[in-house]
Amino acid sequence: MFAIFGIQAQSISVTSDSLNTPFREGRWLTGLSGSISSNTNTVGTSETKTITNEFGLNLSTGKFIKDRWLLGGKINTDRASSAGTVDRTTESLFIGPFVSHYLSSNTRGSLFTTLSTGYVRYREETQLNTLQAANELSSEGGGFGGLVGLGYSYVIQDKIAFDIGFNLNLFWVGVDQEELPSGTISAQNIAISNIAFTFGFNVILDDFFF
């Protein structure tokens, strides 16, 4: 009798969680998010300044394989440019699967964590502005990347979710670096890491658009 009661209590708990959480098993979530930042650095008391602007755009879609467990794929793009003594432009493209876990079954939303690994394509253009002839470096290549995210998702009417959080990106890429005007080409291994503040929205559907 105690065993039957325990099984029934567990069944009621699971059913209640499924009814309460908008992140229910079998539903689809598709989202668009972005990040943007700008900063200015001044060296000592000089008037030399470096201005850096960065923005990113992220697209993801997935299915809840279990209540509050989301499995899917994502595409992240990022572009940063700086101007000053050194002009630099970097671009990266990340493609890979991801898994997210929503920590609460609250109908209003939940904290969530995200983990993703995948392929990275990286490109960089650098120009050193001096009194002599300008020197340029051009790098391009691919490699492996990982992403760890933490945020909060606020849900409206069980259908729309607004996200805010932080992402830690870690990339390891091998590039062919060309120096101009000499035309010298060399192979380089680059490790890249950055933390980005993100914001976006998601659509939660019982079926994938059809």
Short mmCIF file of C-alpha atoms in Angstrom, two decimals:
data_model
loop_
_atom_site.label_atom_id
_atom_site.label_comp_id
_atom_site.label_asym_id
_atom_site.label_seq_id
_atom_site.Cartn_x
_atom_site.Cartn_y
_atom_site.Cartn_z
CA MET A 1 0.00 0.00 0.00
CA PHE A 2 2.85 2.42 0.84
CA ALA A 3 4.52 1.58 -2.48
CA ILE A 4 1.30 2.34 -4.41
CA PHE A 5 0.89 5.64 -2.53
CA GLY A 6 4.49 6.63 -3.36
CA ILE A 7 3.99 5.88 -7.06
CA GLN A 8 0.75 7.90 -7.14
CA ALA A 9 2.42 10.88 -5.39
CA GLN A 10 5.26 10.85 -7.89
CA SER A 11 2.81 10.73 -10.80
CA ILE A 12 0.85 13.70 -9.42
CA SER A 13 4.08 15.71 -9.01
CA VAL A 14 5.19 15.07 -12.60
CA THR A 15 1.74 15.92 -13.98
CA SER A 16 1.60 19.12 -11.95
CA ASP A 17 5.01 20.20 -13.24
CA SER A 18 3.92 19.55 -16.81
CA LEU A 19 0.80 21.65 -16.37
CA ASN A 20 2.57 24.56 -14.68
CA THR A 21 5.75 25.04 -16.64
CA PRO A 22 5.58 26.66 -20.10
CA PHE A 23 8.74 24.67 -20.91
CA ARG A 24 6.84 21.39 -21.33
CA GLU A 25 7.96 18.19 -23.01
CA GLY A 26 7.16 18.10 -26.73
CA ARG A 27 6.98 21.87 -27.24
CA TRP A 28 9.25 23.84 -29.60
CA LEU A 29 11.15 27.02 -28.77
CA THR A 30 12.62 29.33 -31.43
CA GLY A 31 14.44 32.49 -30.43
CA LEU A 32 16.41 35.49 -31.62
CA SER A 33 18.80 37.34 -29.33
CA GLY A 34 21.54 39.93 -29.61
CA SER A 35 24.33 41.70 -27.79
CA ILE A 36 25.88 45.14 -28.19
CA SER A 37 28.66 47.07 -26.47
CA SER A 38 30.87 50.13 -26.98
CA ASN A 39 33.85 51.43 -25.03
CA THR A 40 36.60 54.06 -25.29
CA ASN A 41 40.13 53.65 -23.94
CA THR A 42 42.56 56.54 -23.41
CA VAL A 43 46.26 55.81 -22.92
CA GLY A 44 47.65 57.76 -19.92
CA THR A 45 47.33 61.55 -20.24
CA SER A 46 47.70 61.49 -24.01
CA GLU A 47 44.91 62.17 -26.44
CA THR A 48 45.35 58.77 -28.06
CA LYS A 49 42.03 56.95 -27.91
CA THR A 50 40.82 53.55 -29.00
CA ILE A 51 37.09 53.17 -29.64
CA THR A 52 35.69 49.63 -29.77
CA ASN A 53 32.19 48.66 -30.92
CA GLU A 54 30.87 45.11 -30.80
CA PHE A 55 27.55 43.49 -31.64
CA GLY A 56 26.27 39.94 -32.02
CA LEU A 57 23.19 38.17 -33.40
CA ASN A 58 22.08 34.70 -32.28
CA LEU A 59 19.41 32.38 -33.72
CA SER A 60 18.38 29.14 -32.03
CA THR A 61 15.62 26.53 -32.21
CA GLY A 62 14.98 23.36 -30.26
CA LYS A 63 12.50 20.91 -28.75
CA PHE A 64 11.84 20.09 -25.11
CA ILE A 65 12.79 16.43 -24.87
CA LYS A 66 11.67 16.47 -21.23
CA ASP A 67 10.00 19.06 -19.02
CA ARG A 68 12.44 22.01 -18.73
CA TRP A 69 15.14 20.28 -20.84
CA LEU A 70 15.65 21.85 -24.28
CA LEU A 71 17.78 20.30 -27.03
CA GLY A 72 18.44 22.04 -30.34
CA GLY A 73 20.84 23.93 -32.57
CA LYS A 74 22.10 27.51 -32.78
CA ILE A 75 23.92 29.97 -35.02
CA ASN A 76 25.84 32.84 -33.40
CA THR A 77 27.51 35.67 -35.29
CA ASP A 78 29.69 38.37 -33.77
CA ARG A 79 31.48 41.42 -35.16
CA ALA A 80 33.83 43.81 -33.34
CA SER A 81 35.69 46.84 -34.67
CA SER A 82 38.17 49.20 -33.01
CA ALA A 83 39.70 52.43 -34.27
CA GLY A 84 42.77 54.31 -33.05
CA THR A 85 46.48 53.64 -33.30
CA VAL A 86 45.46 50.12 -34.30
CA ASP A 87 42.38 49.54 -36.47
CA ARG A 88 41.02 46.03 -36.01
CA THR A 89 37.93 44.23 -37.25
CA THR A 90 37.05 40.69 -36.18
CA GLU A 91 34.17 38.48 -37.28
CA SER A 92 33.16 35.04 -36.00
CA LEU A 93 30.49 32.50 -36.90
CA PHE A 94 29.55 29.71 -34.48
CA ILE A 95 27.33 26.73 -35.43
CA GLY A 96 26.53 23.85 -33.10
CA PRO A 97 24.04 21.91 -30.97
CA PHE A 98 23.04 23.08 -27.50
CA VAL A 99 21.23 21.89 -24.39
CA SER A 100 19.43 24.20 -21.95
CA HIS A 101 17.92 23.47 -18.55
CA TYR A 102 15.21 25.66 -16.98
CA LEU A 103 15.53 25.45 -13.22
CA SER A 104 11.98 26.34 -12.14
CA SER A 105 8.49 25.11 -13.08
CA ASN A 106 6.96 28.55 -12.38
CA THR A 107 4.44 29.68 -15.02
CA ARG A 108 5.99 33.17 -15.13
CA GLY A 109 9.49 32.07 -16.08
CA SER A 110 12.71 30.57 -14.84
CA LEU A 111 16.45 30.86 -14.52
CA PHE A 112 18.19 28.77 -17.18
CA THR A 113 21.63 27.50 -18.10
CA THR A 114 22.93 26.70 -21.59
CA LEU A 115 25.85 24.64 -22.84
CA SER A 116 26.90 24.41 -26.49
CA THR A 117 29.89 23.20 -28.53
CA GLY A 118 30.47 23.45 -32.25
CA TYR A 119 32.39 24.75 -35.26
CA VAL A 120 33.81 28.30 -35.41
CA ARG A 121 34.79 30.34 -38.47
CA TYR A 122 36.99 33.33 -37.65
CA ARG A 123 38.29 36.31 -39.63
CA GLU A 124 40.41 39.30 -38.57
CA GLU A 125 41.76 42.43 -40.30
CA THR A 126 44.35 44.56 -38.46
CA GLN A 127 46.06 47.79 -39.56
CA LEU A 128 48.80 49.55 -37.59
CA ASN A 129 48.66 53.31 -38.17
CA THR A 130 52.13 54.83 -37.83
CA LEU A 131 54.13 57.64 -39.44
CA GLN A 132 55.69 55.04 -41.68
CA ALA A 133 53.79 53.01 -44.26
CA ALA A 134 50.81 51.22 -42.78
CA ASN A 135 51.26 47.55 -41.95
CA GLU A 136 48.32 45.20 -42.35
CA LEU A 137 47.57 41.70 -41.08
CA SER A 138 44.82 39.50 -42.46
CA SER A 139 43.83 36.26 -40.68
CA GLU A 140 41.21 33.66 -41.51
CA GLY A 141 40.53 30.11 -40.38
CA GLY A 142 38.32 27.71 -38.43
CA GLY A 143 38.29 25.64 -35.28
CA PHE A 144 36.36 24.54 -32.21
CA GLY A 145 34.24 26.61 -29.86
CA GLY A 146 32.23 26.34 -26.66
CA LEU A 147 29.53 28.49 -25.11
CA VAL A 148 28.25 28.62 -21.53
CA GLY A 149 25.22 30.77 -20.73
CA LEU A 150 23.24 31.84 -17.68
CA GLY A 151 20.06 33.90 -17.77
CA TYR A 152 16.43 34.42 -16.89
CA SER A 153 13.44 33.83 -19.18
CA TYR A 154 10.18 35.72 -18.51
CA VAL A 155 7.09 34.15 -20.10
CA ILE A 156 3.93 35.93 -21.28
CA GLN A 157 0.71 33.92 -21.82
CA ASP A 158 2.57 30.62 -22.15
CA LYS A 159 3.73 31.60 -25.68
CA ILE A 160 6.33 34.41 -25.65
CA ALA A 161 9.50 34.44 -23.55
CA PHE A 162 11.89 37.36 -23.07
CA ASP A 163 15.46 36.42 -22.13
CA ILE A 164 18.24 38.35 -20.46
CA GLY A 165 21.60 36.93 -19.39
CA PHE A 166 25.32 36.44 -19.97
CA ASN A 167 27.28 34.22 -22.36
CA LEU A 168 30.89 33.08 -22.01
CA ASN A 169 32.39 32.23 -25.42
CA LEU A 170 35.59 30.22 -25.76
CA PHE A 171 37.11 29.66 -29.23
CA TRP A 172 40.25 27.80 -30.36
CA VAL A 173 41.02 28.39 -34.05
CA GLY A 174 43.85 27.87 -36.47
CA VAL A 175 44.32 30.66 -39.03
CA ASP A 176 46.50 31.54 -41.99
CA GLN A 177 47.90 35.00 -41.31
CA GLU A 178 49.06 37.18 -44.21
CA GLU A 179 51.21 40.27 -43.66
CA LEU A 180 51.00 43.14 -46.11
CA PRO A 181 52.73 44.61 -48.07
CA SER A 182 55.36 41.85 -47.76
CA GLY A 183 52.86 39.06 -48.54
CA THR A 184 54.33 36.74 -45.90
CA ILE A 185 51.92 33.97 -44.85
CA SER A 186 52.21 32.03 -41.58
CA ALA A 187 50.03 29.60 -39.60
CA GLN A 188 48.86 30.70 -36.17
CA ASN A 189 46.80 29.16 -33.36
CA ILE A 190 44.50 31.63 -31.59
CA ALA A 191 42.54 31.27 -28.33
CA ILE A 192 39.66 33.72 -27.94
CA SER A 193 37.38 34.32 -24.95
CA ASN A 194 34.77 36.94 -24.25
CA ILE A 195 31.76 37.58 -22.00
CA ALA A 196 28.68 39.14 -23.57
CA PHE A 197 25.47 40.54 -22.10
CA THR A 198 22.54 39.21 -24.17
CA PHE A 199 18.86 39.99 -24.59
CA GLY A 200 16.19 38.53 -26.86
CA PHE A 201 12.81 36.88 -27.26
CA ASN A 202 11.52 33.37 -27.96
CA VAL A 203 8.33 31.90 -29.39
CA ILE A 204 7.08 28.72 -27.68
CA LEU A 205 4.82 26.48 -29.79
CA ASP A 206 3.15 23.11 -29.31
CA ASP A 207 4.04 22.25 -32.91
CA PHE A 208 6.90 23.44 -35.10
CA PHE A 209 4.98 26.10 -37.08
CA PHE A 210 2.74 23.48 -38.70
#
